[in-house]
XYZ file of C-alpha atoms in Angstrom:
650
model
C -0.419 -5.827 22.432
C -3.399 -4.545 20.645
C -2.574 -1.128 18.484
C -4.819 2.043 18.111
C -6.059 2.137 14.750
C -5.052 5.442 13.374
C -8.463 7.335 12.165
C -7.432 9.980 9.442
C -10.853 11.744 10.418
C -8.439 12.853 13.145
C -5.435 13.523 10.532
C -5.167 17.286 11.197
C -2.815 19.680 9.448
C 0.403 20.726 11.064
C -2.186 24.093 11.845
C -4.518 22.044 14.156
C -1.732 19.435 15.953
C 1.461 19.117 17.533
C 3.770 16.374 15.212
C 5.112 14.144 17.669
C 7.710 12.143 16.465
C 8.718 9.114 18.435
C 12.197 10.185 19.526
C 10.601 12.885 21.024
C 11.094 15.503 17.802
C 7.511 17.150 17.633
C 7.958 19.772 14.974
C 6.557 23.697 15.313
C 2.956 24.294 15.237
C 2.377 25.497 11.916
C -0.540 27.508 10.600
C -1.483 26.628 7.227
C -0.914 28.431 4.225
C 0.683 31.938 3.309
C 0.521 32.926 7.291
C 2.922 29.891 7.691
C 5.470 31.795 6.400
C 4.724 35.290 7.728
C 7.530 34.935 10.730
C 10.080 33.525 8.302
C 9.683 36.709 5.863
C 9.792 38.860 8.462
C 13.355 37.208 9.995
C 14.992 37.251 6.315
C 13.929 40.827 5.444
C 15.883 41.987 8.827
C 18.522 39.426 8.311
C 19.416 40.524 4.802
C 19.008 44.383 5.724
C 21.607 43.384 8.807
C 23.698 41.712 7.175
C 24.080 44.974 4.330
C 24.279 47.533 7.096
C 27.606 45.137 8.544
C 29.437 45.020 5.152
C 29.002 48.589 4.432
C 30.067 49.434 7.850
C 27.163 51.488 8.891
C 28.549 53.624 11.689
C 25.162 53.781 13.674
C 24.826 49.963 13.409
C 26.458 49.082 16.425
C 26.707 47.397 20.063
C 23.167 47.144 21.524
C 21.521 48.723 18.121
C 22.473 45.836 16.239
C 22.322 43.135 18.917
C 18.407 44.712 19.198
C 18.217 44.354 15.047
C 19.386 41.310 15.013
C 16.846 39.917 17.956
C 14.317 41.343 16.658
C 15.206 39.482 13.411
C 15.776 35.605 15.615
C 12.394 36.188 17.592
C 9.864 35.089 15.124
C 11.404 31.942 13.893
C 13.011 31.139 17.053
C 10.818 31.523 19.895
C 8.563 29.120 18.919
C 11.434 26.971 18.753
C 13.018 28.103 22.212
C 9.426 27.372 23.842
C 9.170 23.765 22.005
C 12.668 22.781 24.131
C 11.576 23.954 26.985
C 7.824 22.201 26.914
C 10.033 18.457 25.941
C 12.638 19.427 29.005
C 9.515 19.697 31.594
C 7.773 16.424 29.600
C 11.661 14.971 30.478
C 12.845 15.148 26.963
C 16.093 17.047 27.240
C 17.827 15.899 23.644
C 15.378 17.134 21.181
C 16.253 18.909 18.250
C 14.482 22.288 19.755
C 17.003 22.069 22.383
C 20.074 21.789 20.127
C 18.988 24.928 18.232
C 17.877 26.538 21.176
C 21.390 25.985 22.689
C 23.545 26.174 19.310
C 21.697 30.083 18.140
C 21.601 31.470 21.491
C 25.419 30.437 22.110
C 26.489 32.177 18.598
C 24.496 35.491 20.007
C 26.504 34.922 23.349
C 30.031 34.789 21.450
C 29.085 37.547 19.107
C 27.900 35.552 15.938
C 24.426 37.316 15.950
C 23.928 36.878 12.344
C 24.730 32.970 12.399
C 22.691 32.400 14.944
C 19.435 34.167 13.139
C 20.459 32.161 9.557
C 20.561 28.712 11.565
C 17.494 29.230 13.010
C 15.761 30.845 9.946
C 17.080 28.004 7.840
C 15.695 25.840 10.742
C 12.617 26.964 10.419
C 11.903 27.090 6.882
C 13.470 23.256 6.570
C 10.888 22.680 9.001
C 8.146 24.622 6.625
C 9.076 22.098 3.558
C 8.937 19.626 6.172
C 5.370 19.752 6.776
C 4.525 20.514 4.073
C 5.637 17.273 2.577
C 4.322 15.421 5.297
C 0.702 16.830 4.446
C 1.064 16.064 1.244
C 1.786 12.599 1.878
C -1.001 12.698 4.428
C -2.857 14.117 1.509
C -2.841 11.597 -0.795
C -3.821 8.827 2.022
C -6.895 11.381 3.243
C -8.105 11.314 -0.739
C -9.447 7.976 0.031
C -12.202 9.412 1.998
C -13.520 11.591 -0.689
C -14.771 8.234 -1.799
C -16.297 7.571 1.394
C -20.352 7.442 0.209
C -21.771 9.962 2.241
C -25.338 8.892 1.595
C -27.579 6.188 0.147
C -31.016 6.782 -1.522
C -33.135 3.747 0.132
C -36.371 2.314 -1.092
C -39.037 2.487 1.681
C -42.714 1.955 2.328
C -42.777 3.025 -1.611
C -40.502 6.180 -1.371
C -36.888 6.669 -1.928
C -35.097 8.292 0.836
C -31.826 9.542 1.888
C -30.412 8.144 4.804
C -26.495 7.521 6.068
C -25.067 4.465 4.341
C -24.201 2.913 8.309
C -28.279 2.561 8.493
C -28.603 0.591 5.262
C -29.475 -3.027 6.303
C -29.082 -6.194 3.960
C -31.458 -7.209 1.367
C -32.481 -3.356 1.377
C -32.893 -2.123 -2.415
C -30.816 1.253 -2.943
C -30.887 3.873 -5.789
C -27.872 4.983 -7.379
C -27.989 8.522 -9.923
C -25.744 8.998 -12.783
C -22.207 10.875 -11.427
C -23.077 9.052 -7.320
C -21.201 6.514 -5.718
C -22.394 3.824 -4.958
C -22.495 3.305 -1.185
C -22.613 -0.482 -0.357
C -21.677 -3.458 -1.935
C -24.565 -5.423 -3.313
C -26.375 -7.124 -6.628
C -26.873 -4.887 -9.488
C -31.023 -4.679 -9.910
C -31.344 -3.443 -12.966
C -30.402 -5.001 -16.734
C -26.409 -3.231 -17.025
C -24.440 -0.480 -15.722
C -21.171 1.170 -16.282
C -18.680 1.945 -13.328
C -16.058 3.704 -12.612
C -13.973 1.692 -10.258
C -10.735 3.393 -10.091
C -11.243 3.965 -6.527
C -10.634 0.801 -5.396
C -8.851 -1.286 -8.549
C -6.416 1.848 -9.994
C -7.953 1.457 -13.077
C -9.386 4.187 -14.932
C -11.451 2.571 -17.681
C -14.395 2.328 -17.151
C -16.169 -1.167 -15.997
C -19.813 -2.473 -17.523
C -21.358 -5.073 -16.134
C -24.759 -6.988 -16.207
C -27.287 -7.807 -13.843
C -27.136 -10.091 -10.937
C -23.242 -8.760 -11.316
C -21.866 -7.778 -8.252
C -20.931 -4.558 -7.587
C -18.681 -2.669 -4.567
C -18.817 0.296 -2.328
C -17.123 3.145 -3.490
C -17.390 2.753 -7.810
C -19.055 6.115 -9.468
C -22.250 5.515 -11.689
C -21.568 6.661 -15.314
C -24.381 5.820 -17.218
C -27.881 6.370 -16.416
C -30.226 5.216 -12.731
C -29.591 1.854 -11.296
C -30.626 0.016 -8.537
C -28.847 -2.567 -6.323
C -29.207 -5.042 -3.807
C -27.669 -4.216 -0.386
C -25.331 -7.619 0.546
C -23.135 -6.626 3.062
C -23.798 -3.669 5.940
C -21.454 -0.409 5.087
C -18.780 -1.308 8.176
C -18.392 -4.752 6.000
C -18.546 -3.097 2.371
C -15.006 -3.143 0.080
C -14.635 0.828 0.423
C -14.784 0.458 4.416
C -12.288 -2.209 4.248
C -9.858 -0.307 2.245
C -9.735 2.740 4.300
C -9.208 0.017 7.196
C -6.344 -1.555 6.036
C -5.238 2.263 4.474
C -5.598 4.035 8.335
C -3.684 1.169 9.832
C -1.241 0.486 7.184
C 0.736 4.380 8.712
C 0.672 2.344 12.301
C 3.085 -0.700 11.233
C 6.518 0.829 11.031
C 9.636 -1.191 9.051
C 12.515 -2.360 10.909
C 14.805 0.492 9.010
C 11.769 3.149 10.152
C 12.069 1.785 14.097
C 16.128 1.527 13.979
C 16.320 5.313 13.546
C 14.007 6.417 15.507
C 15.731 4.373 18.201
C 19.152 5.224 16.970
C 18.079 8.751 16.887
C 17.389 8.870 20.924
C 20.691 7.785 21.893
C 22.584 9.620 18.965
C 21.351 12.532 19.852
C 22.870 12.945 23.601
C 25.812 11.662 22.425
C 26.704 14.181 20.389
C 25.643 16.521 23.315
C 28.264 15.246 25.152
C 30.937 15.327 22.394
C 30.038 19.221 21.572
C 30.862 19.661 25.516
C 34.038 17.906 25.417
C 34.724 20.191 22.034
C 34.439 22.739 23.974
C 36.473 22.127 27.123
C 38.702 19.291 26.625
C 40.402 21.317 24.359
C 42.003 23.343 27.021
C 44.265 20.547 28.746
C 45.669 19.694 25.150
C 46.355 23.261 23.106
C 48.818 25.563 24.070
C 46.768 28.992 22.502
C 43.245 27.156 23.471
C 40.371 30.368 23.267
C 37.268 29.652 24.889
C 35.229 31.526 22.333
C 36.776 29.244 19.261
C 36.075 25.777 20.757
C 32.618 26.885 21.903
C 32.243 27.871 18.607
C 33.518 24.851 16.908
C 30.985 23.142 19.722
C 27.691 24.892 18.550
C 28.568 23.707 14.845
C 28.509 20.226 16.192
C 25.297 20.564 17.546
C 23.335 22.302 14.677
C 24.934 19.607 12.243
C 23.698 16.681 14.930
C 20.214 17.017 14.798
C 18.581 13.980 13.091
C 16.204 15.497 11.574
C 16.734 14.339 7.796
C 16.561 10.839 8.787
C 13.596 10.853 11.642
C 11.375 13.047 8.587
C 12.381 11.328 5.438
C 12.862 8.053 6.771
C 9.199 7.552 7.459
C 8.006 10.159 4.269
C 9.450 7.225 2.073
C 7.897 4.509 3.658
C 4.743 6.937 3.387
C 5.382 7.400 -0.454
C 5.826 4.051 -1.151
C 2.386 2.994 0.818
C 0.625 6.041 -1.238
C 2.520 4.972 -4.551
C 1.136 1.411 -4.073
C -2.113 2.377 -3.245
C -3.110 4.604 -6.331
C -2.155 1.495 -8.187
C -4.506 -0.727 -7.023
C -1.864 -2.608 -4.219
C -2.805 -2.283 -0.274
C -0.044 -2.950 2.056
C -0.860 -2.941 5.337
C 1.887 -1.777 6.522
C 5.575 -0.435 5.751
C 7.252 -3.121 7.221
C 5.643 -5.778 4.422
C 7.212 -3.027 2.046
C 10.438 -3.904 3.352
C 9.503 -7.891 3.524
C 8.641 -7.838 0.023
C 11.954 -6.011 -1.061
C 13.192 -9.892 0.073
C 11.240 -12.221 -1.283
C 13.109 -14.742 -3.491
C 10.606 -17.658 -3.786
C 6.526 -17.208 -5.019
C 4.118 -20.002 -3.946
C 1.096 -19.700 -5.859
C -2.718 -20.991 -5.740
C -4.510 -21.960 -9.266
C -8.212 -21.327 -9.457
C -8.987 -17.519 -8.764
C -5.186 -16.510 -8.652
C -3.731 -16.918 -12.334
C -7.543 -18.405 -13.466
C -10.532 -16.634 -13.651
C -12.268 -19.147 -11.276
C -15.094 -19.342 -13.808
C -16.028 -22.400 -15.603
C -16.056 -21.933 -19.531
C -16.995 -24.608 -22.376
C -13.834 -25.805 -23.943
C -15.136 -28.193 -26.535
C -17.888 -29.424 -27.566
C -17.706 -32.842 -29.671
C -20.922 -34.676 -30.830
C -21.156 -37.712 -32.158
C -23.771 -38.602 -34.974
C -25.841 -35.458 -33.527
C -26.251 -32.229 -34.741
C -24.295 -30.101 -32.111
C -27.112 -27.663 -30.866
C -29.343 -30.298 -31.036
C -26.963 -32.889 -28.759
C -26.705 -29.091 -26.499
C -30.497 -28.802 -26.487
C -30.347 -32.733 -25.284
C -27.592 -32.150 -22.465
C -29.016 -28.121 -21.625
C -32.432 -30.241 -20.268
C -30.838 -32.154 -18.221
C -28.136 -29.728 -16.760
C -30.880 -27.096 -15.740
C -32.110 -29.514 -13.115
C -28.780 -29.415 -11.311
C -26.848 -26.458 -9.617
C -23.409 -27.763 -10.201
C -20.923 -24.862 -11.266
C -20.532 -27.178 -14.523
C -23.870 -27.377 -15.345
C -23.951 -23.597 -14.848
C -21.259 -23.394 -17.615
C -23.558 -25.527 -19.782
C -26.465 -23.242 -19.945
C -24.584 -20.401 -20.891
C -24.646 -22.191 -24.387
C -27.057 -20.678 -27.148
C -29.101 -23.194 -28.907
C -31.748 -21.356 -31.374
C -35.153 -22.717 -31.621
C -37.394 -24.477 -29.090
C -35.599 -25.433 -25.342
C -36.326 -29.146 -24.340
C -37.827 -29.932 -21.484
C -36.797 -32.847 -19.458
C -38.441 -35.155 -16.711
C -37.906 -37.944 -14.472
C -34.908 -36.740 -13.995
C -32.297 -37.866 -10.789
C -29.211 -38.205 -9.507
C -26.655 -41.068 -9.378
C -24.619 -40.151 -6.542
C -20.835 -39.524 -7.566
C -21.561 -40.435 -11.444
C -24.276 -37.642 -13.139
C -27.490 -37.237 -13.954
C -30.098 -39.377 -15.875
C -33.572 -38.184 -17.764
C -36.081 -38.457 -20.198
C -35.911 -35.750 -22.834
C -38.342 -35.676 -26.263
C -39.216 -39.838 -24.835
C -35.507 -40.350 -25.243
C -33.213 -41.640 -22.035
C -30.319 -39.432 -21.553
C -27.376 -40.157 -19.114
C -24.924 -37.053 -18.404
C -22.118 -37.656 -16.310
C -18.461 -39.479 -15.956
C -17.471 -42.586 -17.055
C -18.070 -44.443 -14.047
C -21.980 -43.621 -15.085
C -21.046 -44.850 -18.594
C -19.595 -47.887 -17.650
C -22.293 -48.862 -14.909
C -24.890 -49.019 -18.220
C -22.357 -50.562 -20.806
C -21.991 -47.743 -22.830
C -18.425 -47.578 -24.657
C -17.081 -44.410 -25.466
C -14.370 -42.995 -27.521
C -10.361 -43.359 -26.405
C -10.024 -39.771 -26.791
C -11.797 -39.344 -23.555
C -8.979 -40.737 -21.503
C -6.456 -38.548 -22.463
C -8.315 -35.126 -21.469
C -7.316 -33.407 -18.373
C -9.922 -30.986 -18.136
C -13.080 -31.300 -16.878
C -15.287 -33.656 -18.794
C -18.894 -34.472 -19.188
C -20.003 -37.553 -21.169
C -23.203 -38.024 -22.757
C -25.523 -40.960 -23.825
C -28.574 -40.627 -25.949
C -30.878 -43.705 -26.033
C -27.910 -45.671 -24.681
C -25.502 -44.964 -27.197
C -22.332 -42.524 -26.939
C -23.432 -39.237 -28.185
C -20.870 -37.198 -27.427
C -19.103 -35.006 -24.821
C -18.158 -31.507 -23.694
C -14.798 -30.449 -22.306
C -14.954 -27.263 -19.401
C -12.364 -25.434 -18.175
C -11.080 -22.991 -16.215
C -9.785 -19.588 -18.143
C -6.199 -18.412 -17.533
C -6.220 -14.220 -16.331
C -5.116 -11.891 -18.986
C -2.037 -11.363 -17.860
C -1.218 -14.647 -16.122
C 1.573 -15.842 -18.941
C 3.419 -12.106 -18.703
C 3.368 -11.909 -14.692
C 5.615 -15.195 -14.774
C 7.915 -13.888 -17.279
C 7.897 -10.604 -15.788
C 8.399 -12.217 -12.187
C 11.857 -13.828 -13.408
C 13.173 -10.503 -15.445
C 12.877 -9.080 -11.554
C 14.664 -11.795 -10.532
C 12.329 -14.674 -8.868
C 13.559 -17.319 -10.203
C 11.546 -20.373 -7.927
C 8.193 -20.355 -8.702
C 5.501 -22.851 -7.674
C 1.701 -23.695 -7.990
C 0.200 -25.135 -5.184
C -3.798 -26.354 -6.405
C -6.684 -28.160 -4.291
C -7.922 -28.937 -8.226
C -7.254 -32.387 -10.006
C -2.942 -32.596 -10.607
C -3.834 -33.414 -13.842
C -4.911 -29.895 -14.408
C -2.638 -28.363 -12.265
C 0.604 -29.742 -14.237
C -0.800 -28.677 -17.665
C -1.577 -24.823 -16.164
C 1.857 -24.925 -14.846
C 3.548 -26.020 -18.331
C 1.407 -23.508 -20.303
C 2.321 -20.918 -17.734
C 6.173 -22.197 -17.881
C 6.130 -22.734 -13.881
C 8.484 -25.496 -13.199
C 7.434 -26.568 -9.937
C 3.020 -27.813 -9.884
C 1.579 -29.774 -7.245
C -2.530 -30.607 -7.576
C -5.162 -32.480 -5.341
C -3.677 -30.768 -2.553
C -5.817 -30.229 0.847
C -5.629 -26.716 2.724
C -3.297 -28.661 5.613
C -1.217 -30.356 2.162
C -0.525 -26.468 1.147
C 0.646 -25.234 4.555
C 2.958 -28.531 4.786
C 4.289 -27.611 1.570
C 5.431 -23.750 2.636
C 6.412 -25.309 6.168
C 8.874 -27.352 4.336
C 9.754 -24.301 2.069
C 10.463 -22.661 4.866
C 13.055 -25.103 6.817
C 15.617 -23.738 4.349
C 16.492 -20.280 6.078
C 17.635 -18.850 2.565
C 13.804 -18.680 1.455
C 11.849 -15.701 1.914
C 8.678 -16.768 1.252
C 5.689 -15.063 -0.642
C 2.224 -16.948 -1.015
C -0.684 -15.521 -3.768
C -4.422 -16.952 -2.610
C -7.826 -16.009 -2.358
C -9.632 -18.718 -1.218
C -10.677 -19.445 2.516
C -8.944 -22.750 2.846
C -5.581 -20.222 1.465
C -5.624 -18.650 5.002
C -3.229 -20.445 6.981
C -0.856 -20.475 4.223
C -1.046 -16.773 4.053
C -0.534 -16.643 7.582
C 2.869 -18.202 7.726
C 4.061 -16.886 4.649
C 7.095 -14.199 4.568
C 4.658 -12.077 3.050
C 1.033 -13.291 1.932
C -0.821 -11.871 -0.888
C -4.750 -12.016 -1.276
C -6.539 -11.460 -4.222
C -9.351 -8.751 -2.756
C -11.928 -8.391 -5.977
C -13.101 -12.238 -5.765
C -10.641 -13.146 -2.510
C -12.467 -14.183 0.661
C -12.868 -11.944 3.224
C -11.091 -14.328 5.507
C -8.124 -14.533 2.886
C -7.897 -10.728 2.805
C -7.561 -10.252 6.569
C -5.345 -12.637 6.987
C -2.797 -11.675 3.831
C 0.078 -8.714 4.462
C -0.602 -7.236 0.584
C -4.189 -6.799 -0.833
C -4.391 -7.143 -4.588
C -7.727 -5.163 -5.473
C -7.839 -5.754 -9.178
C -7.097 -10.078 -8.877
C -4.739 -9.358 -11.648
C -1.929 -11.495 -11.000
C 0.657 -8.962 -12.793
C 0.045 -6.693 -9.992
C 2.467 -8.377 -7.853
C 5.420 -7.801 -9.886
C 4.280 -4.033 -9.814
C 4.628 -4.434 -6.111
C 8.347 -5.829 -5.639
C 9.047 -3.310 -7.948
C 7.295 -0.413 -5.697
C 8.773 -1.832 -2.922
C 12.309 -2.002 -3.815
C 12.342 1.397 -5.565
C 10.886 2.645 -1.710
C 13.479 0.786 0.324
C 16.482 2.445 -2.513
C 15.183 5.559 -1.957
C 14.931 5.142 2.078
C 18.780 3.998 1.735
C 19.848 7.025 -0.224
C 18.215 9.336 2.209
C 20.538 7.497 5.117
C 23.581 7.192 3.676
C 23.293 11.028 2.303
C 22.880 12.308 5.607
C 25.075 10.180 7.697
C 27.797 10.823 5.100
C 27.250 14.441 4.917
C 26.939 14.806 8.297
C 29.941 12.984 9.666
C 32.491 15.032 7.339
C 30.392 18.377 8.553
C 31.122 16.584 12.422
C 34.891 16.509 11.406
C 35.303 19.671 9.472
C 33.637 21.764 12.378
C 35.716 19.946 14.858
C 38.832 20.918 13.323
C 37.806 24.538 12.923
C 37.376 23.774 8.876
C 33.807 24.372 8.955
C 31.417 27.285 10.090
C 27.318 27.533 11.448
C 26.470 27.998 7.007
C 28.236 24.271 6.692
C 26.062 22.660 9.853
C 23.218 24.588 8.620
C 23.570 22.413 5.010
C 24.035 19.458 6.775
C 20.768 19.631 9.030
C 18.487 21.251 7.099
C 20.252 21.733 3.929
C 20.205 17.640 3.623
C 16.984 16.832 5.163
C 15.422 18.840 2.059
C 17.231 16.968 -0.252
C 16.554 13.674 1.634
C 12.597 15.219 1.581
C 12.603 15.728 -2.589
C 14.058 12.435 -2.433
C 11.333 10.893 -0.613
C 8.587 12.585 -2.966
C 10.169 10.988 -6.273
C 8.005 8.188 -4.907
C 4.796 9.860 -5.623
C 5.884 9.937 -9.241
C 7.486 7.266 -10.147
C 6.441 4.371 -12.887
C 6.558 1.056 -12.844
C 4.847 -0.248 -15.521
């Protein structure tokens, strides 16, 4: 079944819409601000004052003066409660927590207890205040993501720069971007460098320079000075749009905890319903000195401690937390129930190239033989420029001083290298299938490096070779020793590169388990077989296209989404926006220190409020106990939930 996507353009303060809650709780409409809590000031003042003019024994403070006082003092905090219940009983709600108060405060003013019934309802309603309030600033930190929404984009057209709405912007259009703007599409930097602030979408505050032909992504601030850039992808397809995406729908995907109470909550609630009525009237075939107006009493207790209201707000503020917590470092879940999956993941399959390397091709070593070694560059450099091959790419980002050499006649010898004339001089560049095939010997060494290799002959004979590689990340070394200390202890690399290379990444990276030359079906076969053994939850790292289906029927896949694919990204559960690898430890730990939390808040309610059930039920306990067990522990369940928003994990 195809879900709404949740648009927080339509997020509205508690001020502008009804909270509906899914077990049919929708909390008070709420106008924002001081007003908010106009009605509850006004019902303490008069409760207070009442509750003076009783202990001094006011003589005029009597019968239908004080009943008047004291609902005068219950109307503005519990009307709007009274008319709540009775909008859910005509929607066919009856057990909502609007009717238990309604029911529990009006029966204390029916047996007398007018002063209970104002407190419960007062406490009610300013548990409900905090409530919100916590909600919105959950909601809050979510909405921030759309102050980096680029509003506009200065265009170049027919010779003038204009301002138009980013949607308009097509690709291969040329946009200007001031100092202190964001930039509002993704595209190729224009002009020779800029520096970017790019906290928005990586979590990282310092700052990011880069050069031209660089790419650079919706949503990073300008710091610098002017710059221009190439539009590449339309605004609906840029990173910023994509993050608010996965952000909006992320709210929509509840856990299995989150979805258990909610449930739970529907047919707790009448339940308890009942049990207050049998607390009330069963009594009478079983006590000798049974009083009406005691076990009725006893009965409203049990049903201002059985609202859920702790769990059905916390519960889902955690879950919020956590997906805010994650976010503001750089981690997108899409959803709280890959929170919870991740809390469970025992076993990490991970790719090579673009996931703990850089993906870029770097010289190594370079080793000439009889040759000066720029000149033996300048020699190989000729050649190389005539070919497009990522290695040759790595090649030319050598510096040679002096003159460049130009070569000719050059062409290709399919699946062996390239062959020339540079400076009148035959030059062969390629592997030693190419070296053999024109009975050139070259040196032993050769046959013992893993890396990528090219060999080079100058006027057939050996003159040399260079070695390129692939760079490990920063911090690919600590995220393996930092992924055991939290206790994943199976770790392996699954590569489409030579195994060869694969093995000696996995040693250096202390990764016991390395597979190489593996196709994109090889991979999924791997986690398939993973997978048989019921014991393994699952998580797979990628970012290539061919990673996809691997990502699919992982426990949990993770994409790199700086370099990742697109197709990698939609398909993975957790987004990694800053391809550092170390991020994923920072997101077991998030999401275990979100699912403890969530835990706490259950187990502190149902605890409190099952002795509060007994106590009341034996006469131990009166309305100021049930009123600390609803609202009393759905604040401390709320300040719970917040810690989230604070926490570090570094």
């Amino acid at each position: 079944m195809k879900k709404k996507k949740l648009n927080l353009r339509d997020i509205k303060p508690q001020s502008e819409t009804e909270h509906h809650h899914d077990d049919g709780h929708d909390h008070n409409e709420n106008k924002s601000g001081f007003k908010a809590y106009i009605p509850a000031i006004i019902s303490f003042a008069m409760l207070i004052i009442g509750i003076a003019l009783d202990y001094f024994d006011i003589s005029f403070f009597k019968d239908w003066l004080r009943l008047g006082w004291y609902a005068v003092a219950y109307i503005p905090v519990g009307l709007p409660v009274v008319k709540e219940g009775w909008k859910s009983i005509k929607r066919g709600d009856v057990f909502t927590e609007f009717f238990l108060m309604s029911i529990a405060t009006i029966g204390a003013f029916i047996i007398g207890e007018y002063p209970e019934g104002v407190a419960v309802m007062l406490f009610y309603a300013v548990g409900e205040l905090f409530q919100n309030a916590a909600v919105n600033k959950a909601k809050g930190n979510i909405k921030a993501l759309l102050d980096v929404r680029p509003k506009e984009a200065n265009v170049f057209r027919n010779g003038d720069v204009i301002s138009i709405s980013p949607e308009t912007v097509e690709i291969g259009e040329k946009i200007q971007i001031r100092v202190g703007e964001k930039i509002p599409l993704d595209g190729v930097l224009i002009s020779e460098k800029a520096s970017l602030n790019t906290a928005a979408l990586t979590g990282e505050s310092k700052p990011d320079t880069i050069i031209k032909g660089a790419n650079v992504f919706a949503g990073s601030i300008n710091l610098e000075s002017v710059i221009e850039v190439e539009v590449t992808k339309e605004f609906k397809d840029s990173s910023i749009a994509r993050i608010l995406d996965l952000v909006q729908n992320a709210t929509a995907r509840k856990s299995k905890t989150e979805l258990f109470i909610r449930q739970f909550a529907r047919v707790y609630t009448p339940i308890v319903v009942f049990l207050a009525i049998g607390v009330t009237f069963l009594p009478y075939f079983f006590v000798d000195d049974y009083v009406f107006r005691d076990w009725l009493y006893r009965a409203l207790i049990f049903l201002v401690i059985s609202c859920p209201c702790a769990l059905v707000i916390s519960i889902p503020l955690g879950y919020f937390g956590g997906l805010g917590a994650a976010s503001k470092n750089g981690i997108l879940f899409k959803g709280a129930s890959f929170l919870d999956a991740m809390t469970k993941i025992n076993t990490l399959v991970m790719d090579k190239t673009g996931t703990v390397t850089k993906g870029v091709f770097k010289i190594k070593e370079i080793k000439a033989i009889n040759w000066d070694e720029k000149e033996f560059m300048k020699y190989l450099m000729a050649i190389e420029e005539q070919s497009t091959h990522p290695i040759a790419k790595a090649i030319l980002e050598y510096i040679a001083e002096g003159t460049d050499y130009e070569a000719s006649e050059v062409s290709e010898i399919a699946g062996k290298g390239l062959k020339g004339i540079v400076n009148g001089k035959t030059v062969l560049v390629g592997n030693k299938a190419l070296m053999t095939a024109n009975n050139i010997n070259v040196l032993e060494e050769t046959e013992t490096i893993v890396e990528s290799i090219v060999l080079v002959s100058i006027d057939n004979a050996f003159a040399g070779y260079v070695v390129i590689a692939d760079e490990l990340k920063e911090d690919a070394k600590e995220t393996i020793t930092a992924l055991h200390k939290v206790g994943i202890k199976n770790i392996m690399m699954l590569s489409g590169d030579k195994d060869s290379i694969t093995q000696k990444i996995a040693s250096e990276l202390n990764i016991e388990k390395a597979k190489g030359g593996l196709l994109p079906e090889d991979k999924l076969n791997e986690v398939e077989n993973l997978k048989q053994n019921p014991n393994n939850k699952i998580a797979f790292i990628g970012d290539g296209i061919n990673d996809a289906p691997v990502l699919a029927v992982s426990n949990v896949g993770i994409a790199m989404g700086g370099l990742g694919s697109d197709v990698a990204i939609e398909t993975a559960d957790v987004i990694i926006q800053t391809d550092q690898p170390s991020k994923v430890v920072k997101a077991i730990k998030i999401s275990r220190s979100t699912r403890k939390i969530v835990w706490q808040n259950i187990v502190l309610a149902f605890s409190v409020k099952v002795i509060v059930l007994i106590l009341g039920a034996g006469g131990l306990a009166t309305m100021w106990e049930a009123v600390f067990a609803d609202v009393g522990v759905a604040l401390l369940a709320i300040l719970n939930a917040v810690r989230l928003q604070r926490m570090k994990w570094d």
